[in-house]
């Protein structure tokens, strides 16, 4: 049987574990940054922009 403490510790100290931590940190930072953006600010900035009136929209995944 595997010792879970040693296995988990070995994972987080591996390159893959470091990449996972960096990914988690980046996601948390992105959520924190996007939560600060006011939803109405972008739409109120330029309501008559030609791209917006043409029916095209840019969606960030």
PDB file of C-alpha atoms in Angstrom:
ATOM      1  CA  UNK A   1       0.000   0.000   0.000  1.00  0.00           C
ATOM      2  CA  UNK A   2       1.218   3.475  -0.829  1.00  0.00           C
ATOM      3  CA  UNK A   3       1.953   5.927   1.908  1.00  0.00           C
ATOM      4  CA  UNK A   4      -0.293   8.848   0.942  1.00  0.00           C
ATOM      5  CA  UNK A   5       1.753  11.478   2.763  1.00  0.00           C
ATOM      6  CA  UNK A   6       4.958  10.574   0.931  1.00  0.00           C
ATOM      7  CA  UNK A   7       3.165  10.266  -2.395  1.00  0.00           C
ATOM      8  CA  UNK A   8       1.461  13.650  -2.065  1.00  0.00           C
ATOM      9  CA  UNK A   9       4.649  15.319  -0.901  1.00  0.00           C
ATOM     10  CA  UNK A  10       6.605  13.830  -3.798  1.00  0.00           C
ATOM     11  CA  UNK A  11       3.985  15.039  -6.274  1.00  0.00           C
ATOM     12  CA  UNK A  12       3.949  18.653  -5.096  1.00  0.00           C
ATOM     13  CA  UNK A  13       7.747  18.735  -5.196  1.00  0.00           C
ATOM     14  CA  UNK A  14       7.896  17.413  -8.763  1.00  0.00           C
ATOM     15  CA  UNK A  15       7.919  19.547 -11.902  1.00  0.00           C
ATOM     16  CA  UNK A  16       4.339  18.527 -12.621  1.00  0.00           C
ATOM     17  CA  UNK A  17       3.334  19.517  -9.091  1.00  0.00           C
ATOM     18  CA  UNK A  18       5.016  22.895  -9.493  1.00  0.00           C
ATOM     19  CA  UNK A  19       3.196  23.415 -12.782  1.00  0.00           C
ATOM     20  CA  UNK A  20      -0.083  22.492 -11.104  1.00  0.00           C
ATOM     21  CA  UNK A  21       0.555  25.006  -8.308  1.00  0.00           C
ATOM     22  CA  UNK A  22       1.407  27.709 -10.847  1.00  0.00           C
ATOM     23  CA  UNK A  23      -1.777  26.936 -12.771  1.00  0.00           C
ATOM     24  CA  UNK A  24      -3.901  27.106  -9.630  1.00  0.00           C
ATOM     25  CA  UNK A  25      -2.263  30.394  -8.624  1.00  0.00           C
ATOM     26  CA  UNK A  26      -2.880  31.849 -12.096  1.00  0.00           C
ATOM     27  CA  UNK A  27      -6.555  30.836 -12.000  1.00  0.00           C
ATOM     28  CA  UNK A  28      -7.025  32.363  -8.555  1.00  0.00           C
ATOM     29  CA  UNK A  29      -5.326  35.568  -9.683  1.00  0.00           C
ATOM     30  CA  UNK A  30      -7.477  35.734 -12.826  1.00  0.00           C
ATOM     31  CA  UNK A  31     -10.652  35.295 -10.777  1.00  0.00           C
ATOM     32  CA  UNK A  32      -9.515  38.010  -8.376  1.00  0.00           C
ATOM     33  CA  UNK A  33      -8.727  40.419 -11.225  1.00  0.00           C
ATOM     34  CA  UNK A  34     -11.914  39.794 -13.199  1.00  0.00           C
ATOM     35  CA  UNK A  35     -14.033  40.135 -10.067  1.00  0.00           C
ATOM     36  CA  UNK A  36     -12.795  43.734  -9.788  1.00  0.00           C
ATOM     37  CA  UNK A  37     -14.021  44.683 -13.281  1.00  0.00           C
ATOM     38  CA  UNK A  38     -17.396  46.402 -13.289  1.00  0.00           C
ATOM     39  CA  UNK A  39     -19.795  44.635 -15.678  1.00  0.00           C
ATOM     40  CA  UNK A  40     -21.331  47.841 -17.044  1.00  0.00           C
ATOM     41  CA  UNK A  41     -18.077  49.694 -17.670  1.00  0.00           C
ATOM     42  CA  UNK A  42     -17.239  48.005 -20.987  1.00  0.00           C
ATOM     43  CA  UNK A  43     -20.699  48.358 -22.489  1.00  0.00           C
ATOM     44  CA  UNK A  44     -21.073  52.004 -21.442  1.00  0.00           C
ATOM     45  CA  UNK A  45     -17.686  53.019 -22.883  1.00  0.00           C
ATOM     46  CA  UNK A  46     -18.655  53.079 -26.570  1.00  0.00           C
ATOM     47  CA  UNK A  47     -22.279  52.165 -27.350  1.00  0.00           C
ATOM     48  CA  UNK A  48     -22.073  53.321 -30.987  1.00  0.00           C
ATOM     49  CA  UNK A  49     -18.916  51.450 -31.932  1.00  0.00           C
ATOM     50  CA  UNK A  50     -19.226  50.025 -35.485  1.00  0.00           C
ATOM     51  CA  UNK A  51     -18.261  46.489 -34.461  1.00  0.00           C
ATOM     52  CA  UNK A  52     -20.881  46.456 -31.715  1.00  0.00           C
ATOM     53  CA  UNK A  53     -23.620  47.832 -33.976  1.00  0.00           C
ATOM     54  CA  UNK A  54     -22.696  45.336 -36.729  1.00  0.00           C
ATOM     55  CA  UNK A  55     -23.699  42.478 -34.452  1.00  0.00           C
ATOM     56  CA  UNK A  56     -20.212  41.044 -33.933  1.00  0.00           C
ATOM     57  CA  UNK A  57     -18.996  40.383 -30.429  1.00  0.00           C
ATOM     58  CA  UNK A  58     -15.743  39.225 -28.925  1.00  0.00           C
ATOM     59  CA  UNK A  59     -16.046  36.536 -26.301  1.00  0.00           C
ATOM     60  CA  UNK A  60     -13.127  35.707 -24.042  1.00  0.00           C
ATOM     61  CA  UNK A  61     -13.157  32.106 -22.928  1.00  0.00           C
TER      62      UNK A  61
END
